[in-house]
JSON list of C-alpha atoms and ligand atoms in Angstrom, two decimals:
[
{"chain": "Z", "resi": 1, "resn": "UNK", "atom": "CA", "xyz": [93.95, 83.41, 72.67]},
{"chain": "Z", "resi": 2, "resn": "UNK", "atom": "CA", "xyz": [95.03, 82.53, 69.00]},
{"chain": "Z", "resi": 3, "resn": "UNK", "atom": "CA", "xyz": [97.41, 79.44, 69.87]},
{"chain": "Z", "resi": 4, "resn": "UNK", "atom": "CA", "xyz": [98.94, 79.85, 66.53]},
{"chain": "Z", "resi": 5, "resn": "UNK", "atom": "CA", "xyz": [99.95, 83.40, 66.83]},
{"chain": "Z", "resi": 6, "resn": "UNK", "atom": "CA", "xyz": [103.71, 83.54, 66.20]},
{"chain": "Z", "resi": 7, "resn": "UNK", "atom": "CA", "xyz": [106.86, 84.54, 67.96]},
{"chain": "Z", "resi": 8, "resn": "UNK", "atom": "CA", "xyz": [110.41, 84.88, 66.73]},
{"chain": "Z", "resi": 9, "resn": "UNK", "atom": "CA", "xyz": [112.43, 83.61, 69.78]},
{"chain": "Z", "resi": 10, "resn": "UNK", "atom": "CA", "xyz": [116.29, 83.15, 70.21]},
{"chain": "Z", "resi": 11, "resn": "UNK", "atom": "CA", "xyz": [115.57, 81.01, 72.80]},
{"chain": "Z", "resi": 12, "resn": "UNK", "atom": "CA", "xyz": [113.88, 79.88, 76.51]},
{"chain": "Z", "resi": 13, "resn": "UNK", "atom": "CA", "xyz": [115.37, 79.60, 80.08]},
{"chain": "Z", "resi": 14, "resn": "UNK", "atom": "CA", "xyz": [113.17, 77.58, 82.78]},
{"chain": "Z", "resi": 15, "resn": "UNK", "atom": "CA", "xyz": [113.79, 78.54, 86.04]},
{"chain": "Z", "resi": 16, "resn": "UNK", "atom": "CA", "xyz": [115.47, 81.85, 85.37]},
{"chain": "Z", "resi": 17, "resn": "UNK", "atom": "CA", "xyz": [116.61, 83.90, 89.19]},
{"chain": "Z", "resi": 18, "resn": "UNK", "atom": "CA", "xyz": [118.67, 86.75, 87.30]},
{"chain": "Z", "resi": 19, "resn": "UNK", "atom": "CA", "xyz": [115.44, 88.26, 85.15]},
{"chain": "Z", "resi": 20, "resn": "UNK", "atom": "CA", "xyz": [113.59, 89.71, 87.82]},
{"chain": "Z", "resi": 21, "resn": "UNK", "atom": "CA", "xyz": [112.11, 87.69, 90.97]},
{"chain": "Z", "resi": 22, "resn": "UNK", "atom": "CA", "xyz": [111.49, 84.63, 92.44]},
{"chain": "Z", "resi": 23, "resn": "UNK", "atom": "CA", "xyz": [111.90, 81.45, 89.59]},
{"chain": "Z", "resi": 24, "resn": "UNK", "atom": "CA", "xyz": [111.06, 82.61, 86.01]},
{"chain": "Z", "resi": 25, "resn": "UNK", "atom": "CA", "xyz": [110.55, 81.35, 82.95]},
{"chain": "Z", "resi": 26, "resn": "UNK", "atom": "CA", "xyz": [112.31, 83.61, 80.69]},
{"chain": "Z", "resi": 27, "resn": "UNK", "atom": "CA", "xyz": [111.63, 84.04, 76.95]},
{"chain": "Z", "resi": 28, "resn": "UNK", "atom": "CA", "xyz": [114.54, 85.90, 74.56]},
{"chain": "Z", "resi": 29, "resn": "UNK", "atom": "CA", "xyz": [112.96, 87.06, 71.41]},
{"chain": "Z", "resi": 30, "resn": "UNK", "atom": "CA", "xyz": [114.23, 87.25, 68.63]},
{"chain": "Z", "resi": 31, "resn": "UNK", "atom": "CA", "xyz": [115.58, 91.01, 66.95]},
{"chain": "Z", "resi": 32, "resn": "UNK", "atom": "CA", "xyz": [116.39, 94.14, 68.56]},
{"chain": "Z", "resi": 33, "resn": "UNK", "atom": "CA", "xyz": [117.19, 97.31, 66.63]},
{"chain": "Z", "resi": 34, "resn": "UNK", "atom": "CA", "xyz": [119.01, 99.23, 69.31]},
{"chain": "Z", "resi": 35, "resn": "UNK", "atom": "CA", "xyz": [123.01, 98.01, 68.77]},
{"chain": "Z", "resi": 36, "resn": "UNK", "atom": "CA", "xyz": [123.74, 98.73, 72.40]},
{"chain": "Z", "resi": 37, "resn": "UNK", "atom": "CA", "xyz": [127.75, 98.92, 72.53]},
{"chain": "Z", "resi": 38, "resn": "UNK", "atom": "CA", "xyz": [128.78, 95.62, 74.93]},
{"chain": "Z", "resi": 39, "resn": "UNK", "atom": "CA", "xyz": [125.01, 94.34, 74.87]},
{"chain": "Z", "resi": 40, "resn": "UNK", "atom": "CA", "xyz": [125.69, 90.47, 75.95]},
{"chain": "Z", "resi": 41, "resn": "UNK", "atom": "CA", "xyz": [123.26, 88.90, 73.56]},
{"chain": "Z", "resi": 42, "resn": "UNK", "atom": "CA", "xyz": [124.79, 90.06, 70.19]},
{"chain": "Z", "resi": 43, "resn": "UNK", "atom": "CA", "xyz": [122.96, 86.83, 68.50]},
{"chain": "Z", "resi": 44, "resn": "UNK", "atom": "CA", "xyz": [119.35, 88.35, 68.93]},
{"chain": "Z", "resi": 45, "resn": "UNK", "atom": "CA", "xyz": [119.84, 91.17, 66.81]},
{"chain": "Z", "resi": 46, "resn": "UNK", "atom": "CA", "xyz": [118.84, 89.63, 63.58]},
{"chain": "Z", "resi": 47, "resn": "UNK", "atom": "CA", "xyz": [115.32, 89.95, 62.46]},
{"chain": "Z", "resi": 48, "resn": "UNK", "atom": "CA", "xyz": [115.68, 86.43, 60.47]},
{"chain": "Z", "resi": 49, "resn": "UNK", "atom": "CA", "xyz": [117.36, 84.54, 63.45]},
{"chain": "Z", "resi": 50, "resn": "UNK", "atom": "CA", "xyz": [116.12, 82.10, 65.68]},
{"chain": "Z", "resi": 51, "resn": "UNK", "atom": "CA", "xyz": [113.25, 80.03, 65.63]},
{"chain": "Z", "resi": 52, "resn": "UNK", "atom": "CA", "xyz": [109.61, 81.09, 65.13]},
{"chain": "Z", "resi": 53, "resn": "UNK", "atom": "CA", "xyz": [107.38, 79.10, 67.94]},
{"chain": "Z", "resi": 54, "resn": "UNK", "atom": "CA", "xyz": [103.69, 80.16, 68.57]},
{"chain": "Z", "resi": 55, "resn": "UNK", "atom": "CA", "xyz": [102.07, 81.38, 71.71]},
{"chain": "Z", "resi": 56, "resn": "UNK", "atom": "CA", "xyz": [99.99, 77.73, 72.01]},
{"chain": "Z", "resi": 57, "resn": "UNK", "atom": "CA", "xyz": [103.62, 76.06, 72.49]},
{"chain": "Z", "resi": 58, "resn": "UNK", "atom": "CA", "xyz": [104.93, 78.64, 74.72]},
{"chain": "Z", "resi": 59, "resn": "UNK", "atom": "CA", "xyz": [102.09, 78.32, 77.10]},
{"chain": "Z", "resi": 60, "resn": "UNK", "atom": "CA", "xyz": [102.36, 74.93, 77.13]},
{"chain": "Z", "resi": 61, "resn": "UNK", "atom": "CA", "xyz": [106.28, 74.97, 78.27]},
{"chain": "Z", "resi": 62, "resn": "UNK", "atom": "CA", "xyz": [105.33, 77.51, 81.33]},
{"chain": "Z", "resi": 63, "resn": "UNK", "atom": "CA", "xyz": [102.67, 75.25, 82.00]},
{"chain": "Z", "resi": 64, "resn": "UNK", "atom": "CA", "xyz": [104.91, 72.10, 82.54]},
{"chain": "Z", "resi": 65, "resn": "UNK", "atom": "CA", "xyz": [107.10, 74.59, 84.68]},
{"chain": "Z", "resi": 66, "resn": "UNK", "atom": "CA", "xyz": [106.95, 74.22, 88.51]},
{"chain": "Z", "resi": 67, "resn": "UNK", "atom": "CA", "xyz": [107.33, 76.71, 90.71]},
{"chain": "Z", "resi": 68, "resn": "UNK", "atom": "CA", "xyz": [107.25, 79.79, 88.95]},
{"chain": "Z", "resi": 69, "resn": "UNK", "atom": "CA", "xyz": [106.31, 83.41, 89.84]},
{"chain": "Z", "resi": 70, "resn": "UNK", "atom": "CA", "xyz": [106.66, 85.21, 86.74]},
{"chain": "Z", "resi": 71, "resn": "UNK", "atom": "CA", "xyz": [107.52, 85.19, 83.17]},
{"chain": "Z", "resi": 72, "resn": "UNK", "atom": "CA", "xyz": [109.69, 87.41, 82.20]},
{"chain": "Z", "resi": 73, "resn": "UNK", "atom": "CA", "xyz": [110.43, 88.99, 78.29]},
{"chain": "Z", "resi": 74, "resn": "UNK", "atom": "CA", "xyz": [114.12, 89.49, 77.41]},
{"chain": "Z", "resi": 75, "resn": "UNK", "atom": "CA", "xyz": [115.76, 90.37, 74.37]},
{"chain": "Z", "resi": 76, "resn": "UNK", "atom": "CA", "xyz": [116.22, 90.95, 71.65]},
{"chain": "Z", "resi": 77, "resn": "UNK", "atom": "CA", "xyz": [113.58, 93.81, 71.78]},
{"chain": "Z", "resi": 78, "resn": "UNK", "atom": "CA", "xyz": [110.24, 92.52, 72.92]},
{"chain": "Z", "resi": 79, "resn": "UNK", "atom": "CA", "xyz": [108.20, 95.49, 71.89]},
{"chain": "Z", "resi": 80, "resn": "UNK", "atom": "CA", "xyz": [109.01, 94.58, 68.00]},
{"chain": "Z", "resi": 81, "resn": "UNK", "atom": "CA", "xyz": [106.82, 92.09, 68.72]},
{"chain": "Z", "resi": 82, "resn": "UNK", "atom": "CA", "xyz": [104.45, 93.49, 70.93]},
{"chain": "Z", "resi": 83, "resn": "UNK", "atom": "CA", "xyz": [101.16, 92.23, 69.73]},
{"chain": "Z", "resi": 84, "resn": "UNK", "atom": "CA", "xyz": [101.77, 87.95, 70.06]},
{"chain": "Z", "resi": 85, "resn": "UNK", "atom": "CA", "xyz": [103.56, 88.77, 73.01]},
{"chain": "Z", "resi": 86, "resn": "UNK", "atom": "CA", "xyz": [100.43, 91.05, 74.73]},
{"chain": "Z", "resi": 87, "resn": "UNK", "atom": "CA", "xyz": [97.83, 88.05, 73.68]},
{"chain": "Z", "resi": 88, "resn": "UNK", "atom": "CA", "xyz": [100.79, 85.85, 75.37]},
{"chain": "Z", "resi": 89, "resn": "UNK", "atom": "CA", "xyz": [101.13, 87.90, 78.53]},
{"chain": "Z", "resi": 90, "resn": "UNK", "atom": "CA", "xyz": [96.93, 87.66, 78.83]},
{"chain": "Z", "resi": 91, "resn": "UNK", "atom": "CA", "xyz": [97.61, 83.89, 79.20]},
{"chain": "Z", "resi": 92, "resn": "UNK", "atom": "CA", "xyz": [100.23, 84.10, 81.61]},
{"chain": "Z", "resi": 93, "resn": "UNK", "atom": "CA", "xyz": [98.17, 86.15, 83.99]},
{"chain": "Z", "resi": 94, "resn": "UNK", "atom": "CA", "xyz": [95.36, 84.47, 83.27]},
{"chain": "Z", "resi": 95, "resn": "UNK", "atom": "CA", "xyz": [97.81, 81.13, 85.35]},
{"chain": "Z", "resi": 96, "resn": "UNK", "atom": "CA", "xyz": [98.56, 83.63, 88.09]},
{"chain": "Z", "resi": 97, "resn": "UNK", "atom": "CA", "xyz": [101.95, 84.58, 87.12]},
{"chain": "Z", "resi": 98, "resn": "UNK", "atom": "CA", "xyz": [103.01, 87.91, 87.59]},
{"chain": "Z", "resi": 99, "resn": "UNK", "atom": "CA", "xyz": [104.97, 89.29, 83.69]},
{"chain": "Z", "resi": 100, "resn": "UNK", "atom": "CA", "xyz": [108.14, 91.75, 83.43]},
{"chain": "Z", "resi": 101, "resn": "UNK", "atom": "CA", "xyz": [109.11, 93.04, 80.05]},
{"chain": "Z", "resi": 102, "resn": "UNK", "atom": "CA", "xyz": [112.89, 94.38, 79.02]},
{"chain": "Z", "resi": 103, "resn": "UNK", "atom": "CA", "xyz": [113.15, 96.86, 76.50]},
{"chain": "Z", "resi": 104, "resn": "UNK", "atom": "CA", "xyz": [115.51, 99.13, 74.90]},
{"chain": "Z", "resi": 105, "resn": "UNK", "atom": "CA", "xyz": [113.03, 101.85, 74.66]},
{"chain": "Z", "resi": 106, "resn": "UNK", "atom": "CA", "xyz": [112.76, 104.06, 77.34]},
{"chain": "Z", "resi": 107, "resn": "UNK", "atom": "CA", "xyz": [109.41, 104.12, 78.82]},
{"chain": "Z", "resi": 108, "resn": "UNK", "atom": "CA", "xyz": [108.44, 107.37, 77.42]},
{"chain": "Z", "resi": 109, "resn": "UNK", "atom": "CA", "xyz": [109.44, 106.73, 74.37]},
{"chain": "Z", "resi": 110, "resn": "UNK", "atom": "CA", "xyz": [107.05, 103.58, 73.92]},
{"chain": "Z", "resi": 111, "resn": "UNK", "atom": "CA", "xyz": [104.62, 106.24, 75.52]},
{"chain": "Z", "resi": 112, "resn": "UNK", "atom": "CA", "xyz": [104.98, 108.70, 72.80]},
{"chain": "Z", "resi": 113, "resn": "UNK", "atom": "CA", "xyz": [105.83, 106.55, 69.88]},
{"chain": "Z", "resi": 114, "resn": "UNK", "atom": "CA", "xyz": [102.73, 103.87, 70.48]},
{"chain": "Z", "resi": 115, "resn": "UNK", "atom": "CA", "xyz": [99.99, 103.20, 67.39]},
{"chain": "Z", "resi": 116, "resn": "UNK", "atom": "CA", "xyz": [97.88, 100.97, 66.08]},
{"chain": "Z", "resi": 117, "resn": "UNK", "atom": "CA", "xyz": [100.65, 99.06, 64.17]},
{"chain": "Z", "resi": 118, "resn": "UNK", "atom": "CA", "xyz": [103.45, 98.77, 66.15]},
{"chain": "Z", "resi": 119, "resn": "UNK", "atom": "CA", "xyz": [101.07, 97.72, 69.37]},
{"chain": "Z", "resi": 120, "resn": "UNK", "atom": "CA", "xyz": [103.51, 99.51, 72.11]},
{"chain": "Z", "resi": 121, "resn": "UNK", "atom": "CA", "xyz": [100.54, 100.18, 74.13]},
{"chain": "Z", "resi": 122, "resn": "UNK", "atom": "CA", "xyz": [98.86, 96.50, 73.94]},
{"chain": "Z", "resi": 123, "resn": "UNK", "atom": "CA", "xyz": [102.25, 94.93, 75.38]},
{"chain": "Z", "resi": 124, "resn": "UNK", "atom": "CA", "xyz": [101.98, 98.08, 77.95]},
{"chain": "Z", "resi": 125, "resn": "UNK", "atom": "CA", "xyz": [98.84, 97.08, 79.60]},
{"chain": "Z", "resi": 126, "resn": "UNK", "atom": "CA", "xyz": [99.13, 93.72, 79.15]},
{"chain": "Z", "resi": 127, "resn": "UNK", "atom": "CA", "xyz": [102.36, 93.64, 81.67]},
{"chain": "Z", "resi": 128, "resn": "UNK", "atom": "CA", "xyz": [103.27, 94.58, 85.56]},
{"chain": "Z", "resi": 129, "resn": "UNK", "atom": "CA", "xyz": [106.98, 95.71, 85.38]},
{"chain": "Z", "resi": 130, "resn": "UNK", "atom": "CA", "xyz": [109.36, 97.11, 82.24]},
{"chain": "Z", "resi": 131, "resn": "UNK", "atom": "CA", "xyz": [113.03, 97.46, 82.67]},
{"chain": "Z", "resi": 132, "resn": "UNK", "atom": "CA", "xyz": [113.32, 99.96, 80.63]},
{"chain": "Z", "resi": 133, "resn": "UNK", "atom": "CA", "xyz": [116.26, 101.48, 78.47]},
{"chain": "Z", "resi": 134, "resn": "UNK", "atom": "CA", "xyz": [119.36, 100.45, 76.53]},
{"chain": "Z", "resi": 135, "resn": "UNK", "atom": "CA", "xyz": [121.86, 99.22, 78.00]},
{"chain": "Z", "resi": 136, "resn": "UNK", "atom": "CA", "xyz": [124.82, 101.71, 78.05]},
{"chain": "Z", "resi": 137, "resn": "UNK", "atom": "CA", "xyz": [128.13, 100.36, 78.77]},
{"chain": "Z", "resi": 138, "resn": "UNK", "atom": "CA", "xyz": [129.81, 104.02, 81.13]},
{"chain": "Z", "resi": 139, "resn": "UNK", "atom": "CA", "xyz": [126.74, 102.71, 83.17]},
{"chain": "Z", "resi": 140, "resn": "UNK", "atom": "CA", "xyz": [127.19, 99.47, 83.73]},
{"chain": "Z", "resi": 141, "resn": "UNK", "atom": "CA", "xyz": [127.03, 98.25, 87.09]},
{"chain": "Z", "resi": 142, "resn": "UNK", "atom": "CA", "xyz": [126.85, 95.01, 88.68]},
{"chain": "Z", "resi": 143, "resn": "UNK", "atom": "CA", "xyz": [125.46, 96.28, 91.91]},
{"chain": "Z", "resi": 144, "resn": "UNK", "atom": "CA", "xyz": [121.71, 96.97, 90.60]},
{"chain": "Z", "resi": 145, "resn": "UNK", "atom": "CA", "xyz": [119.31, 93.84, 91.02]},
{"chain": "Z", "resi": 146, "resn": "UNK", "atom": "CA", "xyz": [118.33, 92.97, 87.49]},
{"chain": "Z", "resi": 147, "resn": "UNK", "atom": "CA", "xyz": [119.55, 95.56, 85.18]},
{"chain": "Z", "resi": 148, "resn": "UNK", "atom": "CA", "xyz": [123.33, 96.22, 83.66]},
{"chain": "Z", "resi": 149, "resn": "UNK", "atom": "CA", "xyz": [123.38, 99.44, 83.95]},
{"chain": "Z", "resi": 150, "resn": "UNK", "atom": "CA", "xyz": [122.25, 102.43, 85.83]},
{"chain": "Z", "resi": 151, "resn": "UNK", "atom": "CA", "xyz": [119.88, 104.04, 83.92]},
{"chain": "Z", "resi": 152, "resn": "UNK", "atom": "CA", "xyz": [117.81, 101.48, 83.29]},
{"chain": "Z", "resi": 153, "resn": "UNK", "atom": "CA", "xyz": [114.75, 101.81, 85.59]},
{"chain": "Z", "resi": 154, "resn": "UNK", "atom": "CA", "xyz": [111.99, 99.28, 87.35]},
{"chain": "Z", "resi": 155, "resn": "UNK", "atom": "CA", "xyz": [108.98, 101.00, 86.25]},
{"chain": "Z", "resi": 156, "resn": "UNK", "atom": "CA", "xyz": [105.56, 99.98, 87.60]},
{"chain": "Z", "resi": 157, "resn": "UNK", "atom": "CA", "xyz": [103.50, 99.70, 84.46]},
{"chain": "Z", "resi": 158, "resn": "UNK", "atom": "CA", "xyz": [100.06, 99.79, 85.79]},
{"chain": "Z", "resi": 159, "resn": "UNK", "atom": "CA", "xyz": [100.23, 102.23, 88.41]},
{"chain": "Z", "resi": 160, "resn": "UNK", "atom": "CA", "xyz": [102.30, 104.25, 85.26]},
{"chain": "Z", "resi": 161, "resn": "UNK", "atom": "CA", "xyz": [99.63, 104.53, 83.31]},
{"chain": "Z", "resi": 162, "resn": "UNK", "atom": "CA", "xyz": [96.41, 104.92, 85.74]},
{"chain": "Z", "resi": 163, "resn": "UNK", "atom": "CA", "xyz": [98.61, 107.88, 87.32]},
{"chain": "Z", "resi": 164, "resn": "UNK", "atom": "CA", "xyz": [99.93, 108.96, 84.22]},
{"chain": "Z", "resi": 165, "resn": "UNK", "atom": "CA", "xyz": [103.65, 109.90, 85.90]},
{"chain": "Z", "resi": 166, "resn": "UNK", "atom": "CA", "xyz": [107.00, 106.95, 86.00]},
{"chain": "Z", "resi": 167, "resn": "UNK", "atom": "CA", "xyz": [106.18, 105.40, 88.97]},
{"chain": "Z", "resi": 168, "resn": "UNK", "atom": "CA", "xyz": [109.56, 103.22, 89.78]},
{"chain": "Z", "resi": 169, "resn": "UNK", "atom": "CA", "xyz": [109.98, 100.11, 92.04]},
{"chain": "Z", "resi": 170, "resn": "UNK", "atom": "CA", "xyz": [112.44, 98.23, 93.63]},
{"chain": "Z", "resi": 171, "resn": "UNK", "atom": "CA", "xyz": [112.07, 94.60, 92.85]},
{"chain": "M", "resi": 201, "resn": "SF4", "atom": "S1", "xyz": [118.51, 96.47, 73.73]},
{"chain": "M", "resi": 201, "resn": "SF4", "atom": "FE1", "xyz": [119.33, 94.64, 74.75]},
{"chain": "M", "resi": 201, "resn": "SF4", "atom": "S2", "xyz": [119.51, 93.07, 73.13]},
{"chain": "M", "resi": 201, "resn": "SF4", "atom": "FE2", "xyz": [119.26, 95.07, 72.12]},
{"chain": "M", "resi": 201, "resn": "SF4", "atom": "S3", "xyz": [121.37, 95.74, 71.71]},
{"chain": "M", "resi": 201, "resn": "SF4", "atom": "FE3", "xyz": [120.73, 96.67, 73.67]},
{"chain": "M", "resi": 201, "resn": "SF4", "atom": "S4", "xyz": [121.44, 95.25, 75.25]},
{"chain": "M", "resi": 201, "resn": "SF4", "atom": "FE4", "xyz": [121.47, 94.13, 73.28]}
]
């Protein structure tokens, strides 16, 4: 790990039960490109906003954390910063919590669109679960665990990619 690699964050909850399960530390980053009509966190949008922390402090902060059984990456969109947050996600494993991504995109699209630069495909394999597309208010529902709206999806990430099909799951 490069504990000076740098995030953009809008902010940190501790002990998070709404982003996926069990207690979670829960990290907003900071910009998101997709302009979702109704999206609730209309203050991580801008590119410039927030804070910029590094990975080294982050860790530290899960670390002093009881309890937890995941970390989970809100938004803002995570995968516009997909490379500090893979290296970051490699840590958190490496403490034997489990990782959950949100994202805009939906998971074929960060399929089809990854490269070298935008690093879609390090965050991929560096996580377990992605809630995957944007949120879209005719859908919204408050009856799905963990998701606004109904087309977002639970997607297994690992057993996505070894089997190359959408494998979902019910968190
Ligand atoms: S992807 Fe999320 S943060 Fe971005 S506009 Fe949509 S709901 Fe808001």
């Amino acid at each position: 790990m490069k504990p000076d690699t740098e995030i953009r964050i809008a902010g940190i909850v501790r002990e998070s039960i709404v982003d996926g399960p069990g207690f979670r530390f829960t990290i907003f980053t900071q910009g998101c490109p997709h302009g979702c009509e109704g999206c609730h966190n209309p203050q991580t949008h801008d590119f410039n906003g927030g804070q910029v922390t590094t990975i080294g402090r982050l860790i530290e902060e899960i670390s002093k954390t009881g309890l937890l059984r995941g970390v989970t990456f809100s938004g803002g969109e995570p995968f516009c910063q997909s490379k500090p947050l893979a290296e970051l996600a490699t840590e958190i494993h490496a403490k034997g919590l489990d990782v959950i991504s949100y994202t805009g995109y939906t998971y074929e699209q960060l399929i089809n669109g990854a490269n070298d630069e935008n690093g879609w495909l390090d965050l991929l394999n560096n996580i377990d679960y992605l809630i995957d597309g944007r949120f879209v208010l005719a859908k919204k529902s408050l009856l799905i665990k963990y998701r606004g709206s109904t087309n977002q999806r639970i997607i297994d990430v690992k057993k996505s990619l070894s089997t190359n099909t959408i494998v979902e799951f019910e968190l």
